[in-house]
Each structure stands twice: as C-alpha cells, then as structure tokens.
mmCIF file of C-alpha atoms and ligand atoms in Angstrom:
data_model
loop_
_atom_site.group_PDB
_atom_site.id
_atom_site.type_symbol
_atom_site.label_atom_id
_atom_site.label_comp_id
_atom_site.label_asym_id
_atom_site.label_seq_id
_atom_site.Cartn_x
_atom_site.Cartn_y
_atom_site.Cartn_z
ATOM 1 C CA UNK A 10 8.363 24.394 -7.859
ATOM 2 C CA UNK A 11 6.770 21.163 -8.985
ATOM 3 C CA UNK A 12 6.796 18.263 -6.534
ATOM 4 C CA UNK A 13 8.781 15.869 -8.743
ATOM 5 C CA UNK A 14 10.939 18.343 -10.662
ATOM 6 C CA UNK A 15 13.907 16.578 -12.325
ATOM 7 C CA UNK A 16 13.155 13.203 -10.704
ATOM 8 C CA UNK A 17 13.372 10.126 -12.892
ATOM 9 C CA UNK A 18 10.438 7.775 -12.469
ATOM 10 C CA UNK A 19 9.751 4.313 -13.841
ATOM 11 C CA UNK A 20 6.113 3.204 -13.910
ATOM 12 C CA UNK A 21 5.226 -0.358 -14.938
ATOM 13 C CA UNK A 22 1.995 -1.069 -16.805
ATOM 14 C CA UNK A 23 1.229 2.495 -17.844
ATOM 15 C CA UNK A 24 -0.569 1.836 -21.122
ATOM 16 C CA UNK A 25 -3.971 1.890 -19.413
ATOM 17 C CA UNK A 26 -5.827 2.548 -16.172
ATOM 18 C CA UNK A 27 -4.136 3.649 -12.976
ATOM 19 C CA UNK A 28 -0.584 3.366 -14.354
ATOM 20 C CA UNK A 29 -1.423 5.744 -17.180
ATOM 21 C CA UNK A 30 -2.821 8.306 -14.712
ATOM 22 C CA UNK A 31 0.288 7.972 -12.528
ATOM 23 C CA UNK A 32 2.582 8.584 -15.515
ATOM 24 C CA UNK A 33 0.570 11.667 -16.526
ATOM 25 C CA UNK A 34 0.401 13.103 -13.012
ATOM 26 C CA UNK A 35 4.141 12.525 -12.518
ATOM 27 C CA UNK A 36 4.886 14.314 -15.801
ATOM 28 C CA UNK A 37 2.607 17.188 -14.742
ATOM 29 C CA UNK A 38 4.716 17.435 -11.574
ATOM 30 C CA UNK A 39 7.936 17.687 -13.580
ATOM 31 C CA UNK A 40 9.271 14.112 -13.496
ATOM 32 C CA UNK A 41 10.965 12.490 -16.473
ATOM 33 C CA UNK A 42 9.104 9.278 -17.139
ATOM 34 C CA UNK A 43 10.158 5.825 -18.239
ATOM 35 C CA UNK A 44 7.177 3.500 -18.447
ATOM 36 C CA UNK A 45 6.286 0.014 -19.626
ATOM 37 C CA UNK A 46 3.488 -1.707 -21.463
ATOM 38 C CA UNK A 47 3.073 -5.223 -22.756
ATOM 39 C CA UNK A 48 0.052 -6.043 -24.945
ATOM 40 C CA UNK A 49 -1.382 -2.524 -25.490
ATOM 41 C CA UNK A 50 1.353 -1.457 -27.886
ATOM 42 C CA UNK A 51 -0.482 1.393 -29.627
ATOM 43 C CA UNK A 52 -1.711 2.884 -26.354
ATOM 44 C CA UNK A 53 1.814 2.660 -24.946
ATOM 45 C CA UNK A 54 3.309 4.431 -27.913
ATOM 46 C CA UNK A 55 0.613 7.131 -27.821
ATOM 47 C CA UNK A 56 1.389 7.816 -24.160
ATOM 48 C CA UNK A 57 5.003 8.642 -24.981
ATOM 49 C CA UNK A 58 3.891 11.594 -27.119
ATOM 50 C CA UNK A 59 1.240 12.643 -24.591
ATOM 51 C CA UNK A 60 3.809 12.803 -21.781
ATOM 52 C CA UNK A 61 6.314 14.723 -23.883
ATOM 53 C CA UNK A 62 3.666 17.476 -24.164
ATOM 54 C CA UNK A 63 4.306 18.222 -20.471
ATOM 55 C CA UNK A 64 7.853 19.259 -21.454
ATOM 56 C CA UNK A 65 9.537 16.295 -19.767
ATOM 57 C CA UNK A 66 11.566 13.421 -21.183
ATOM 58 C CA UNK A 67 9.369 10.352 -21.686
ATOM 59 C CA UNK A 68 10.047 6.924 -23.109
ATOM 60 C CA UNK A 69 7.957 3.747 -23.260
ATOM 61 C CA UNK A 70 9.454 0.259 -23.212
ATOM 62 C CA UNK A 71 7.647 -2.910 -24.183
ATOM 63 C CA UNK A 72 8.667 -5.181 -21.324
ATOM 64 C CA UNK A 73 7.102 -8.049 -19.380
ATOM 65 C CA UNK A 74 7.371 -7.169 -15.682
ATOM 66 C CA UNK A 75 6.962 -10.816 -14.697
ATOM 67 C CA UNK A 76 10.122 -11.835 -16.581
ATOM 68 C CA UNK A 77 13.231 -11.571 -14.372
ATOM 69 C CA UNK A 78 15.736 -11.173 -17.206
ATOM 70 C CA UNK A 79 13.543 -8.660 -19.040
ATOM 71 C CA UNK A 80 13.264 -6.595 -15.838
ATOM 72 C CA UNK A 81 17.049 -6.522 -15.451
ATOM 73 C CA UNK A 82 17.421 -5.453 -19.077
ATOM 74 C CA UNK A 83 14.751 -2.783 -18.615
ATOM 75 C CA UNK A 84 16.604 -1.171 -15.712
ATOM 76 C CA UNK A 85 19.862 -1.283 -17.703
ATOM 77 C CA UNK A 86 18.094 0.450 -20.607
ATOM 78 C CA UNK A 87 16.399 3.054 -18.406
ATOM 79 C CA UNK A 88 19.669 3.889 -16.637
ATOM 80 C CA UNK A 89 21.401 4.191 -20.007
ATOM 81 C CA UNK A 90 18.617 6.471 -21.369
ATOM 82 C CA UNK A 91 17.836 8.527 -18.238
ATOM 83 C CA UNK A 92 20.905 8.182 -15.972
ATOM 84 C CA UNK A 93 19.241 6.603 -12.907
ATOM 85 C CA UNK A 94 15.884 5.675 -11.333
ATOM 86 C CA UNK A 95 14.678 7.852 -8.434
ATOM 87 C CA UNK A 96 11.120 6.540 -8.173
ATOM 88 C CA UNK A 97 9.898 3.061 -9.074
ATOM 89 C CA UNK A 98 6.149 2.449 -9.262
ATOM 90 C CA UNK A 99 5.328 -1.247 -9.468
ATOM 91 C CA UNK A 100 1.835 -0.963 -10.905
ATOM 92 C CA UNK A 101 1.493 -3.759 -13.517
ATOM 93 C CA UNK A 102 -1.172 -6.226 -12.474
ATOM 94 C CA UNK A 103 -3.841 -8.630 -13.678
ATOM 95 C CA UNK A 104 -6.845 -10.519 -12.330
ATOM 96 C CA UNK A 105 -7.948 -14.084 -13.084
ATOM 97 C CA UNK A 106 -10.996 -14.171 -10.792
ATOM 98 C CA UNK A 107 -12.848 -17.348 -9.916
ATOM 99 C CA UNK A 108 -13.811 -19.315 -6.829
ATOM 100 C CA UNK A 109 -11.065 -21.439 -5.306
ATOM 101 C CA UNK A 110 -12.919 -24.631 -6.249
ATOM 102 C CA UNK A 111 -12.654 -23.692 -9.919
ATOM 103 C CA UNK A 112 -9.249 -21.999 -9.837
ATOM 104 C CA UNK A 113 -6.671 -23.706 -12.015
ATOM 105 C CA UNK A 114 -2.999 -23.967 -11.199
ATOM 106 C CA UNK A 115 -2.369 -21.794 -14.238
ATOM 107 C CA UNK A 116 -4.678 -19.021 -12.946
ATOM 108 C CA UNK A 117 -2.887 -19.097 -9.603
ATOM 109 C CA UNK A 118 0.616 -19.078 -11.117
ATOM 110 C CA UNK A 119 -0.138 -16.357 -13.661
ATOM 111 C CA UNK A 120 -1.505 -13.902 -11.106
ATOM 112 C CA UNK A 121 1.314 -14.541 -8.638
ATOM 113 C CA UNK A 122 3.908 -14.175 -11.395
ATOM 114 C CA UNK A 123 2.543 -10.938 -12.895
ATOM 115 C CA UNK A 124 1.463 -9.249 -9.645
ATOM 116 C CA UNK A 125 4.057 -10.377 -7.096
ATOM 117 C CA UNK A 126 7.137 -11.748 -8.839
ATOM 118 C CA UNK A 127 7.197 -8.613 -11.005
ATOM 119 C CA UNK A 128 7.585 -6.496 -7.861
ATOM 120 C CA UNK A 129 10.597 -8.583 -6.802
ATOM 121 C CA UNK A 130 12.068 -8.436 -10.331
ATOM 122 C CA UNK A 131 11.858 -4.673 -10.750
ATOM 123 C CA UNK A 132 12.704 -3.747 -7.163
ATOM 124 C CA UNK A 133 15.806 -5.927 -7.090
ATOM 125 C CA UNK A 134 17.067 -4.450 -10.344
ATOM 126 C CA UNK A 135 16.138 -0.833 -9.533
ATOM 127 C CA UNK A 136 17.752 -0.802 -6.112
ATOM 128 C CA UNK A 137 21.193 -0.997 -7.775
ATOM 129 C CA UNK A 138 21.049 2.535 -9.271
ATOM 130 C CA UNK A 139 19.159 3.721 -6.172
ATOM 131 C CA UNK A 140 21.946 2.498 -3.903
ATOM 132 C CA UNK A 141 24.508 4.238 -6.078
ATOM 133 C CA UNK A 142 22.475 7.463 -5.818
ATOM 134 C CA UNK A 143 21.965 6.919 -2.056
ATOM 135 C CA UNK A 144 18.263 7.627 -2.414
ATOM 136 C CA UNK A 145 15.069 6.222 -3.878
ATOM 137 C CA UNK A 146 11.350 5.779 -3.442
ATOM 138 C CA UNK A 147 9.654 2.490 -4.281
ATOM 139 C CA UNK A 148 5.860 2.478 -4.501
ATOM 140 C CA UNK A 149 4.135 -0.873 -4.828
ATOM 141 C CA UNK A 150 0.507 -0.897 -5.922
ATOM 142 C CA UNK A 151 -1.272 -3.424 -3.753
ATOM 143 C CA UNK A 152 -5.033 -3.444 -3.070
ATOM 144 C CA UNK A 153 -7.459 -3.313 -0.147
ATOM 145 C CA UNK A 154 -8.222 -6.962 -0.921
ATOM 146 C CA UNK A 155 -4.621 -7.743 0.028
ATOM 147 C CA UNK A 156 -5.598 -6.565 3.519
ATOM 148 C CA UNK A 157 -9.114 -7.967 3.791
ATOM 149 C CA UNK A 158 -9.362 -10.874 1.287
ATOM 150 C CA UNK A 159 -12.156 -11.278 -1.239
ATOM 151 C CA UNK A 160 -14.236 -14.250 -2.321
ATOM 152 C CA UNK A 161 -13.361 -15.167 -5.895
ATOM 153 C CA UNK A 162 -9.936 -13.542 -5.672
ATOM 154 C CA UNK A 163 -7.802 -15.947 -3.613
ATOM 155 C CA UNK A 164 -4.971 -15.693 -6.145
ATOM 156 C CA UNK A 165 -5.187 -11.896 -6.506
ATOM 157 C CA UNK A 166 -5.577 -11.255 -2.752
ATOM 158 C CA UNK A 167 -2.606 -13.510 -1.994
ATOM 159 C CA UNK A 168 -0.461 -11.664 -4.539
ATOM 160 C CA UNK A 169 -1.454 -8.295 -3.078
ATOM 161 C CA UNK A 170 -0.887 -9.424 0.532
ATOM 162 C CA UNK A 171 2.520 -10.715 -0.590
ATOM 163 C CA UNK A 172 3.349 -7.265 -1.925
ATOM 164 C CA UNK A 173 2.722 -5.772 1.528
ATOM 165 C CA UNK A 174 5.133 -8.189 3.250
ATOM 166 C CA UNK A 175 7.707 -7.535 0.547
ATOM 167 C CA UNK A 176 7.293 -3.750 0.846
ATOM 168 C CA UNK A 177 7.856 -3.765 4.597
ATOM 169 C CA UNK A 178 10.882 -6.079 4.355
ATOM 170 C CA UNK A 179 12.507 -3.865 1.725
ATOM 171 C CA UNK A 180 11.797 -0.800 3.900
ATOM 172 C CA UNK A 181 13.702 -2.474 6.740
ATOM 173 C CA UNK A 182 16.574 -3.676 4.546
ATOM 174 C CA UNK A 183 17.163 -0.463 2.620
ATOM 175 C CA UNK A 184 16.141 2.317 5.002
ATOM 176 C CA UNK A 185 19.787 2.809 5.991
ATOM 177 C CA UNK A 186 20.536 3.505 2.296
ATOM 178 C CA UNK A 187 17.875 6.239 2.193
ATOM 179 C CA UNK A 188 15.652 4.073 -0.010
ATOM 180 C CA UNK A 189 11.995 4.185 0.991
ATOM 181 C CA UNK A 190 9.496 1.447 0.225
ATOM 182 C CA UNK A 191 5.756 1.974 0.586
ATOM 183 C CA UNK A 192 2.621 0.265 -0.658
ATOM 184 C CA UNK A 193 -0.428 2.027 -1.996
ATOM 185 C CA UNK A 194 -3.733 0.193 -1.636
ATOM 186 C CA UNK A 195 -6.500 1.400 -3.944
ATOM 187 C CA UNK A 196 -10.052 0.378 -3.175
ATOM 188 C CA UNK A 197 -12.571 0.353 -5.994
ATOM 189 C CA UNK A 198 -11.197 2.408 -8.894
ATOM 190 C CA UNK A 199 -12.917 2.797 -12.277
ATOM 191 C CA UNK A 200 -10.643 1.154 -14.881
ATOM 192 C CA UNK A 201 -10.906 -1.673 -17.422
ATOM 193 C CA UNK A 202 -10.008 -4.071 -14.595
ATOM 194 C CA UNK A 203 -13.137 -3.212 -12.601
ATOM 195 C CA UNK A 204 -15.176 -2.725 -15.794
ATOM 196 C CA UNK A 205 -15.365 -6.531 -15.977
ATOM 197 C CA UNK A 206 -17.532 -6.661 -12.806
ATOM 198 C CA UNK A 207 -21.266 -7.325 -13.082
ATOM 199 C CA UNK A 208 -23.982 -4.937 -11.838
ATOM 200 C CA UNK A 209 -24.569 -6.839 -8.590
ATOM 201 C CA UNK A 210 -20.876 -6.959 -7.629
ATOM 202 C CA UNK A 211 -20.645 -3.241 -8.396
ATOM 203 C CA UNK A 212 -23.596 -2.437 -6.093
ATOM 204 C CA UNK A 213 -22.069 -4.526 -3.296
ATOM 205 C CA UNK A 214 -18.788 -2.629 -3.524
ATOM 206 C CA UNK A 215 -20.454 0.799 -3.520
ATOM 207 C CA UNK A 216 -22.632 -0.068 -0.508
ATOM 208 C CA UNK A 217 -19.489 -0.441 1.593
ATOM 209 C CA UNK A 218 -17.782 2.781 0.558
ATOM 210 C CA UNK A 219 -18.470 5.711 2.931
ATOM 211 C CA UNK A 220 -17.758 8.238 0.148
ATOM 212 C CA UNK A 221 -20.440 6.420 -1.924
ATOM 213 C CA UNK A 222 -18.615 6.395 -5.217
ATOM 214 C CA UNK A 223 -15.858 4.616 -7.071
ATOM 215 C CA UNK A 224 -12.417 6.246 -7.114
ATOM 216 C CA UNK A 225 -10.628 7.598 -10.173
ATOM 217 C CA UNK A 226 -7.156 6.700 -11.390
ATOM 218 C CA UNK A 227 -6.168 10.313 -10.932
ATOM 219 C CA UNK A 228 -6.959 10.095 -7.206
ATOM 220 C CA UNK A 229 -4.595 7.147 -6.836
ATOM 221 C CA UNK A 230 -1.996 9.050 -8.869
ATOM 222 C CA UNK A 231 -2.179 12.036 -6.491
ATOM 223 C CA UNK A 232 -1.283 9.783 -3.535
ATOM 224 C CA UNK A 233 1.523 8.330 -5.621
ATOM 225 C CA UNK A 234 2.972 11.805 -6.197
ATOM 226 C CA UNK A 235 3.048 12.269 -2.419
ATOM 227 C CA UNK A 236 4.864 8.950 -1.832
ATOM 228 C CA UNK A 237 7.297 9.619 -4.669
ATOM 229 C CA UNK A 238 8.110 13.171 -3.593
ATOM 230 C CA UNK A 239 10.213 14.553 -0.764
ATOM 231 C CA UNK A 240 6.944 15.505 0.974
ATOM 232 C CA UNK A 241 6.962 11.925 2.306
ATOM 233 C CA UNK A 242 10.686 11.592 2.975
ATOM 234 C CA UNK A 243 10.199 10.335 6.565
ATOM 235 C CA UNK A 244 7.576 7.770 5.529
ATOM 236 C CA UNK A 245 8.564 4.179 4.759
ATOM 237 C CA UNK A 246 7.130 0.693 5.251
ATOM 238 C CA UNK A 247 3.547 1.982 5.155
ATOM 239 C CA UNK A 248 0.389 0.957 3.329
ATOM 240 C CA UNK A 249 -1.542 4.020 2.197
ATOM 241 C CA UNK A 250 -5.177 3.230 1.418
ATOM 242 C CA UNK A 251 -6.929 5.219 -1.307
ATOM 243 C CA UNK A 252 -10.336 3.640 -0.961
ATOM 244 C CA UNK A 253 -13.000 6.207 -0.029
ATOM 245 C CA UNK A 254 -12.983 4.765 3.501
ATOM 246 C CA UNK A 255 -13.968 1.249 2.394
ATOM 247 C CA UNK A 256 -11.643 -0.462 4.823
ATOM 248 C CA UNK A 257 -11.014 1.080 8.235
HETATM 249 P P1 NAP B 21 -5.748 -2.273 -15.977
HETATM 250 O O1 NAP B 21 -6.570 -1.132 -16.432
HETATM 251 O O2 NAP B 21 -6.140 -3.658 -16.327
HETATM 252 O O3 NAP B 21 -4.220 -2.013 -16.462
HETATM 253 C C1 NAP B 21 -3.223 -2.938 -16.151
HETATM 254 C C2 NAP B 21 -1.901 -2.452 -16.701
HETATM 255 O O4 NAP B 21 -0.903 -3.435 -16.362
HETATM 256 C C3 NAP B 21 -1.902 -2.320 -18.215
HETATM 257 O O5 NAP B 21 -1.203 -1.151 -18.573
HETATM 258 C C4 NAP B 21 -1.133 -3.564 -18.677
HETATM 259 O O6 NAP B 21 -0.388 -3.341 -19.871
HETATM 260 C C5 NAP B 21 -0.171 -3.750 -17.532
HETATM 261 N N1 NAP B 21 0.356 -5.121 -17.455
HETATM 262 C C6 NAP B 21 -0.331 -6.259 -17.232
HETATM 263 N N2 NAP B 21 0.523 -7.311 -17.237
HETATM 264 C C7 NAP B 21 1.765 -6.803 -17.449
HETATM 265 C C8 NAP B 21 3.059 -7.366 -17.539
HETATM 266 N N3 NAP B 21 3.262 -8.678 -17.401
HETATM 267 N N4 NAP B 21 4.125 -6.562 -17.766
HETATM 268 C C9 NAP B 21 3.939 -5.209 -17.909
HETATM 269 N N5 NAP B 21 2.738 -4.616 -17.823
HETATM 270 C C10 NAP B 21 1.665 -5.408 -17.604
HETATM 271 O O7 NAP B 21 -5.613 -2.278 -14.397
HETATM 272 P P2 NAP B 21 -5.727 -1.088 -13.320
HETATM 273 O O8 NAP B 21 -7.092 -1.129 -12.764
HETATM 274 O O9 NAP B 21 -5.203 0.172 -13.871
HETATM 275 O O10 NAP B 21 -4.746 -1.650 -12.203
HETATM 276 C C11 NAP B 21 -3.421 -1.162 -12.025
HETATM 277 C C12 NAP B 21 -2.886 -1.701 -10.710
HETATM 278 O O11 NAP B 21 -3.729 -1.276 -9.649
HETATM 279 C C13 NAP B 21 -2.854 -3.229 -10.647
HETATM 280 O O12 NAP B 21 -1.723 -3.658 -9.930
HETATM 281 C C14 NAP B 21 -4.107 -3.550 -9.878
HETATM 282 O O13 NAP B 21 -4.035 -4.797 -9.239
HETATM 283 C C15 NAP B 21 -4.170 -2.401 -8.896
HETATM 284 N N6 NAP B 21 -5.487 -2.134 -8.324
HETATM 285 C C16 NAP B 21 -6.539 -1.768 -9.117
HETATM 286 C C17 NAP B 21 -7.773 -1.518 -8.529
HETATM 287 C C18 NAP B 21 -8.960 -1.088 -9.324
HETATM 288 O O14 NAP B 21 -10.037 -0.936 -8.714
HETATM 289 N N7 NAP B 21 -8.873 -0.857 -10.612
HETATM 290 C C19 NAP B 21 -7.927 -1.668 -7.138
HETATM 291 C C20 NAP B 21 -6.831 -2.047 -6.378
HETATM 292 C C21 NAP B 21 -5.618 -2.281 -6.985
HETATM 293 P P3 NAP B 21 -0.805 -3.919 -21.313
HETATM 294 O O15 NAP B 21 -2.254 -3.669 -21.518
HETATM 295 O O16 NAP B 21 0.076 -3.125 -22.242
HETATM 296 O O17 NAP B 21 -0.443 -5.374 -21.302
#
C-alpha cells in the first residue's frame, strides 16, 4: 500500500525545484495531484503529463498564489475537478535578496505577498473542503532562515518566520476538526533559487552543514510525504527541519 493512496493533494509552485519534486514523490506514493505554476508555463504543462505516467490523476493550474481571489477560484476549480483537497502544500516562494539598507519597499512587499500572504490565501480557501471532509493536512514550506535570520534576507526571513506563526495558530484553531498544520523548513537545497548564490556564499553555507553537502529537492519531498500521510496523524503545529543538521 502506497503512503498517499487515493489522497488528493494540491501543491503550489510545482513547475520547478522543490515543488516539482514534491508533486512527483506524491504521485509515486499514489496521490492524485493538483498543482500550480505561474511564469513557467511550459514546464508546468510538461509536469502534468509526467505525473500522469504514475497512473494518478494530475492537473496543472496557472494561478498566482499571492492573489486572494485567484486562490479562492483555484480551490473551487480543484474541488470541482478532484472532489476535495486532503493535503495542501504551500510551496510557492521567491527571493529578492539585498541588504536592508538597499531594500526597496517593493522588494519587501513582493516577498511578503508571494511567500506569506499566499499561505493565508490558500489555507483559508482549502480549509473549507477540509472541514467538510473532517480531515486535512496542511504543509507550509518555510526555511531555516525563518528560524535563525540571514543577512541580506530580512524580507525573506520575515516571510518565513511569519509562516511558522501562522502554521502554529492554524494547528490550534483547526486541530479539533482533525486538520493538521505543520511547517517544513529546508536548509540549503540545490534548486534554481540557490543557484543564484555566488561561490563564497555557497562555501559559507556548506561549512555550517554537518552532513557537508547541499540537500536535494527529493529529500524535502520525502519529509513532505511523511507530513501528508497518516504516518504523522498525531503530529501538528511542528516545524520539521530538513537541513543536514545546519541548525540545531
Ligand atoms: P524555485 O526553484 O525558485 O521554484 C519556485 C516555484 O514557486 C516555481 O515553481 C514558481 O513557479 C513558483 N512560484 C513563484 N511565485 C509564485 C506565485 N506567485 N504563484 C504560484 N507559484 C509561484 O524555488 P525552490 O528552491 O524550489 O523553493 C521552493 C520553496 O522552498 C520556496 O517556498 C522556498 O522559499 C523554499 N525553500 C527553498 C530552499 C532552497 O534551498 N532552495 C531553502 C528553504 C526554503 P513559476 O516558475 O511557474 O512562476
């Protein structure tokens, strides 16, 4: 028996990186997958076919997670296409890194809107079908920098710390409805997002990782399967770090 057999999962920002690996791993474990993309249209469309090869139902939606109305419409569409949402993975995220002195209001607002407001948008909308079904698992992708801060990422770290507070509040509000809410905090994972870092920054990160290597999207996806599945059904309000021991 696969761990997510017959579950219906929605993963935001699955056209690339970690979200793509989560969608694939979920499909491998038997889940039917709804997923979103925004600017990477071709990659999003290609993923739909790739996921269908696992023998599950898969559909991609072009939808901006930071847009409240679009998020409501997305959940309506997913419920109409799939019936409900059992697992929501709020993965969509961006960086606009720079030192605070140089950070514009726009860079602050954009990161907070895409990384944090999106989590509110999707969670609020998805909890309606979850409440009807009297069950659900919400997994919010935060980051170790949301726990420890990082120079040059005041906007990003604030958005990721905000996700943790939100996750715990939702766990308290909706636990009685059998809806779980957990955060997953990756450390340094090889994706296009971290590909933008220079050699020196890369070395500094690796120095502080006991496992002495960057993580892979697939390794984050494995932890996501655990949090989405009934294997974790007594776990809520937690932050699970997938960081090679970087932050203890
Ligand atoms: P990535 O490779 O840059 O991919 C980001 C994904 O988010 C893309 O699929 C992108 O879709 C989507 N996205 C961005 N804005 C969106 C929006 N407004 N609406 C819908 N989708 C949107 O990043 P990643 O490294 O995989 O990161 C995924 C998540 O993990 C993020 O939340 C990130 O903060 C977190 N994280 C990453 C690391 C790391 O080391 N990589 C560490 C800790 C946490 P389009 O391209 O289609 O627009």
